Coordinates of C-alpha atoms in Angstrom, one line a residue:
M1088 CA 68.8 119.6 102.9
P1089 CA 71.4 116.4 102.4
S1090 CA 69.7 113.2 103.0
T1091 CA 71.8 111.6 106.5
P1092 CA 73.5 108.4 105.5
P1093 CA 72.1 105.1 106.6
L1094 CA 74.1 103.5 109.9
P1095 CA 76.4 100.8 109.3
D1096 CA 74.6 97.3 109.0
P1097 CA 74.9 95.6 112.3
I1098 CA 78.4 93.7 113.0
S1099 CA 77.8 89.7 112.7
P1100 CA 80.2 86.8 113.2
D1101 CA 78.3 84.8 110.1
P1102 CA 77.8 86.1 106.6
P1103 CA 74.7 88.2 105.9
E1104 CA 74.0 85.8 103.0
A1105 CA 75.8 82.8 101.4
I1106 CA 77.3 83.3 98.2
A1107 CA 76.1 80.1 95.6
R1108 CA 77.5 80.9 92.6
P1109 CA 80.7 82.2 93.8
L1110 CA 83.2 84.5 91.2
L1111 CA 86.4 83.3 93.5
T1112 CA 87.3 80.8 96.0
Q1113 CA 90.2 80.4 98.3
S1114 CA 91.2 79.4 101.7
W1115 CA 93.3 81.4 103.7
L1116 CA 95.3 79.5 106.3
D1117 CA 97.3 80.5 109.4
L1118 CA 96.5 84.0 109.6
T1119 CA 97.8 86.1 112.3
F1120 CA 95.5 89.6 112.4
V1121 CA 98.1 92.6 114.1
H1122 CA 95.9 95.5 114.6
W1123 CA 96.7 99.2 115.9
A1124 CA 94.5 102.4 116.4
V1125 CA 94.1 105.1 113.9
D1126 CA 92.6 108.6 113.9
P1127 CA 90.0 108.6 111.3
A1128 CA 91.4 111.7 109.3
D1129 CA 94.8 110.0 108.9
V1130 CA 93.2 107.0 106.6
A1131 CA 89.8 109.3 105.1
G1132 CA 92.0 110.3 102.1
L1133 CA 92.9 106.5 101.4
L1134 CA 89.8 105.4 101.2
P1135 CA 88.1 104.7 97.9
P1136 CA 84.9 107.2 96.8
G1137 CA 82.0 106.7 98.2
T1138 CA 83.4 105.0 101.3
R1139 CA 84.5 106.5 104.5
P1140 CA 86.4 104.9 107.7
D1141 CA 84.3 102.4 109.7
T1142 CA 85.0 103.5 113.4
V1143 CA 84.2 102.3 117.3
G1144 CA 84.1 104.6 119.7
G1145 CA 85.5 107.6 117.2
V1146 CA 88.7 105.6 116.4
T1147 CA 89.3 103.3 113.3
Y1148 CA 92.0 100.6 112.7
V1149 CA 95.0 99.6 110.6
G1150 CA 95.5 95.9 110.4
L1151 CA 98.4 94.0 109.0
V1152 CA 97.4 90.3 108.0
A1153 CA 99.6 87.4 107.4
F1154 CA 98.5 84.5 106.5
R1155 CA 98.8 81.6 103.5
M1156 CA 96.8 81.6 100.2
H1157 CA 95.5 78.1 99.3
R1158 CA 93.8 76.8 96.3
V1159 CA 92.5 80.0 94.7
G1160 CA 90.2 79.2 92.1
W1161 CA 87.7 81.0 89.2
L1162 CA 83.8 80.2 89.7
R1163 CA 83.4 76.6 90.5
L1164 CA 86.7 75.3 88.9
P1165 CA 89.1 73.3 91.5
G1166 CA 91.5 75.6 93.0
V1167 CA 95.1 76.1 91.2
P1168 CA 97.9 73.5 93.2
Y1169 CA 100.8 75.7 92.8
L1170 CA 100.0 79.4 91.5
G1171 CA 97.2 79.2 93.7
N1172 CA 99.0 78.6 96.6
F1173 CA 101.4 81.5 98.2
P1174 CA 102.1 83.2 101.8
E1175 CA 100.4 86.7 101.8
T1176 CA 100.4 89.9 104.1
N1177 CA 98.4 92.8 103.8
V1178 CA 97.6 96.2 104.8
R1179 CA 94.2 96.8 105.1
L1180 CA 91.7 100.0 106.4
Y1181 CA 88.4 99.5 107.7
S1182 CA 85.6 101.0 105.8
V1183 CA 81.7 102.0 105.0
D1184 CA 79.6 102.9 102.1
A1185 CA 76.7 104.9 101.4
H1186 CA 74.6 101.6 101.7
G1187 CA 75.7 101.1 105.5
R1188 CA 78.1 98.2 103.9
R1189 CA 81.0 97.4 106.1
G1190 CA 84.3 96.4 104.3
V1191 CA 87.8 96.3 104.5
V1192 CA 90.3 98.4 102.1
F1193 CA 93.1 96.8 101.1
L1194 CA 96.2 99.6 100.8
S1195 CA 99.1 96.8 99.9
L1196 CA 98.9 93.1 99.4
D1197 CA 102.4 90.9 99.0
A1198 CA 102.3 88.0 97.7
S1199 CA 104.9 85.4 96.6
R1200 CA 103.5 84.0 93.3
L1201 CA 104.6 86.5 90.4
I1202 CA 101.6 85.8 87.9
P1203 CA 98.9 86.3 90.4
V1204 CA 100.2 89.8 91.4
A1205 CA 100.6 90.4 87.8
V1206 CA 97.4 89.5 87.4
G1207 CA 96.0 91.4 90.4
R1208 CA 97.7 94.7 89.6
L1209 CA 97.3 94.9 85.8
G1210 CA 93.5 93.2 85.2
F1211 CA 92.0 94.0 88.5
G1212 CA 94.2 97.6 89.6
M1213 CA 94.6 96.3 93.1
P1214 CA 97.8 97.0 95.1
Y1215 CA 99.8 93.5 95.0
V1216 CA 103.4 93.5 95.2
W1217 CA 105.6 90.6 94.7
S1218 CA 107.9 89.6 97.6
R1219 CA 110.3 87.3 98.8
M1220 CA 107.8 85.7 101.6
R1221 CA 108.0 82.5 103.9
V1222 CA 105.4 80.9 106.5
E1223 CA 107.6 79.0 109.0
H1224 CA 105.9 76.9 112.1
L1225 CA 108.7 77.1 114.5
D1226 CA 106.7 74.8 117.3
G1227 CA 103.3 73.8 117.9
A1228 CA 102.2 77.2 118.8
T1229 CA 104.3 79.5 117.1
V1230 CA 104.4 80.7 113.5
R1231 CA 107.2 83.0 111.7
Y1232 CA 105.5 85.2 109.1
T1233 CA 108.6 87.3 106.4
G1234 CA 109.1 88.9 103.6
S1235 CA 110.7 91.5 101.4
R1236 CA 109.5 93.5 98.7
R1237 CA 110.9 92.7 94.8
W1238 CA 108.1 94.6 92.5
P1239 CA 107.1 97.0 92.4
G1240 CA 108.6 98.5 95.8
P1241 CA 109.7 100.3 97.8
R1242 CA 112.3 97.6 97.3
G1243 CA 113.4 95.9 100.5
A1244 CA 110.1 97.2 102.1
G1245 CA 109.1 94.4 104.1
S1246 CA 108.0 92.5 107.7
R1247 CA 109.0 90.2 110.0
L1248 CA 106.1 88.6 112.2
T1249 CA 106.5 86.3 115.0
V1250 CA 103.4 84.8 117.1
R1251 CA 102.7 82.6 119.9
R1252 CA 99.3 81.0 119.9
G1253 CA 97.0 81.3 123.0
E1254 CA 93.8 80.4 124.4
P1255 CA 90.6 79.6 122.2
V1256 CA 88.7 82.8 121.9
G1257 CA 84.9 81.3 123.7
E1258 CA 83.2 84.2 122.6
P1259 CA 85.1 87.3 120.4
T1260 CA 85.1 91.1 121.9
A1261 CA 82.6 93.8 119.9
L1262 CA 86.2 95.0 118.9
E1263 CA 87.4 91.7 117.8
H1264 CA 84.3 91.0 116.0
F1265 CA 84.5 94.6 114.3
L1266 CA 88.2 93.6 113.0
T1267 CA 87.4 89.9 111.6
A1268 CA 84.0 89.4 110.8
R1269 CA 84.0 91.8 107.2
W1270 CA 81.8 90.2 104.7
G1271 CA 82.9 92.7 101.7
M1272 CA 85.8 95.0 100.4
H1273 CA 85.6 98.3 99.0
G1274 CA 87.8 99.2 96.2
A1275 CA 88.3 100.4 92.7
F1276 CA 88.2 97.7 89.9
F1277 CA 88.1 98.3 86.3
G1278 CA 88.3 102.2 87.4
R1279 CA 85.1 101.8 89.0
S1280 CA 84.5 101.9 92.8
L1281 CA 82.7 98.9 93.6
Y1282 CA 82.1 96.4 96.7
L1283 CA 83.2 92.7 96.8
P1284 CA 80.6 91.0 98.9
N1285 CA 82.5 87.4 100.6
A1286 CA 81.3 84.8 102.9
H1287 CA 83.1 82.2 104.9
P1288 CA 82.6 79.6 108.1
R1289 CA 82.8 81.7 111.5
W1290 CA 86.1 82.4 112.4
A1291 CA 87.8 80.0 115.1
L1292 CA 90.2 82.4 116.8
H1293 CA 93.0 82.7 119.3
R1294 CA 94.4 85.2 121.3
A1295 CA 98.1 85.5 120.5
E1296 CA 101.7 87.0 122.0
L1297 CA 103.1 89.2 119.4
V1298 CA 106.9 87.9 119.9
E1299 CA 108.6 89.8 117.3
C1300 CA 107.3 92.5 114.9
E1301 CA 109.6 94.4 112.7
E1302 CA 108.0 96.0 109.6
D1303 CA 107.5 98.9 107.8
L1304 CA 104.5 98.2 104.8
V1305 CA 102.1 100.8 106.7
T1306 CA 104.3 103.6 106.5
A1307 CA 105.0 102.1 102.9
A1308 CA 100.8 102.2 102.4
G1309 CA 101.2 106.3 103.2
L1310 CA 100.2 105.7 106.8
P1311 CA 101.9 106.9 110.4
A1312 CA 104.3 104.7 111.8
P1313 CA 101.7 102.4 114.1
A1314 CA 102.1 104.4 118.1
G1315 CA 102.9 101.8 120.6
E1316 CA 102.1 98.2 121.3
P1317 CA 99.1 96.9 118.6
V1318 CA 95.6 96.6 120.3
S1319 CA 94.4 93.4 119.4
V1320 CA 96.9 90.1 117.9
L1321 CA 95.0 87.4 117.2
Y1322 CA 95.4 83.9 115.3
S1323 CA 93.1 81.5 113.1
P1324 CA 93.8 78.0 111.7
G1325 CA 91.5 79.5 109.0
V1326 CA 88.5 79.3 106.9
P1327 CA 87.4 78.5 103.3
A1328 CA 86.2 81.8 101.4
R1329 CA 84.1 82.7 98.7
F1330 CA 83.6 85.8 96.8
G1331 CA 80.9 87.3 95.1
R1332 CA 79.7 89.3 91.9
P1333 CA 80.6 92.7 92.7
A1334 CA 78.3 95.5 93.4
R1335 CA 78.2 98.9 92.0
P1336 CA 77.7 101.7 94.5
A1337 CA 74.2 102.1 94.2
G1338 CA 74.3 98.6 95.0
L1339 CA 73.2 96.9 91.6
P1340 CA 74.9 94.2 90.5
T1341 CA 77.6 94.6 87.5
P1342 CA 76.6 93.2 84.2

């Protein structure tokens, strides 16, 4: 008889372990998280082998996450000042593997620096897209993110999000923890399905009002158009993050 897969790891606002020897360092600044509920059947075919949709009450989510990448660096080297700083907007899903490790799966990552996009696509097989992008602070509480794709497309696809930051979140709800406390990513790297762990300080979250949302990145990623208003809109000033060495599906470190 087939074995029963283990239950997913508990959701925790803090990383399960520190990453003392990072493979990659970066900071994520001025983040906005916009999420819609989706049927797990609509996303299962877009996930890497060895993973399945992570769900809450039989529902999973698609996230549109816009932010500023800051000071991307390798190993313990200082972050790169120019090429390592750029706006980014990603479309992501929520996954769990046969070992119970929860993560995210990126369907697309729009970024404004061509060299990081080329390295991500050609070197690691990640779905980076070169786009014209801006992050603007319109006033003390309002941020606008705009983007339009250049290469490889579909050309002209993009997004325009404007959010107004609200009060700090004292204690996130179970769903807010589920959507933001993700300590790894599942993906196909170097032709193999791998899990890449990450760690960062606990999020400082604010609930936010979605003032404007025009986007076609979700459908460009192969998903149905979001139905209705998002179920969650959050803002964070950001965190520094570290990525550890990838692990195979069996959980063994790569050589």
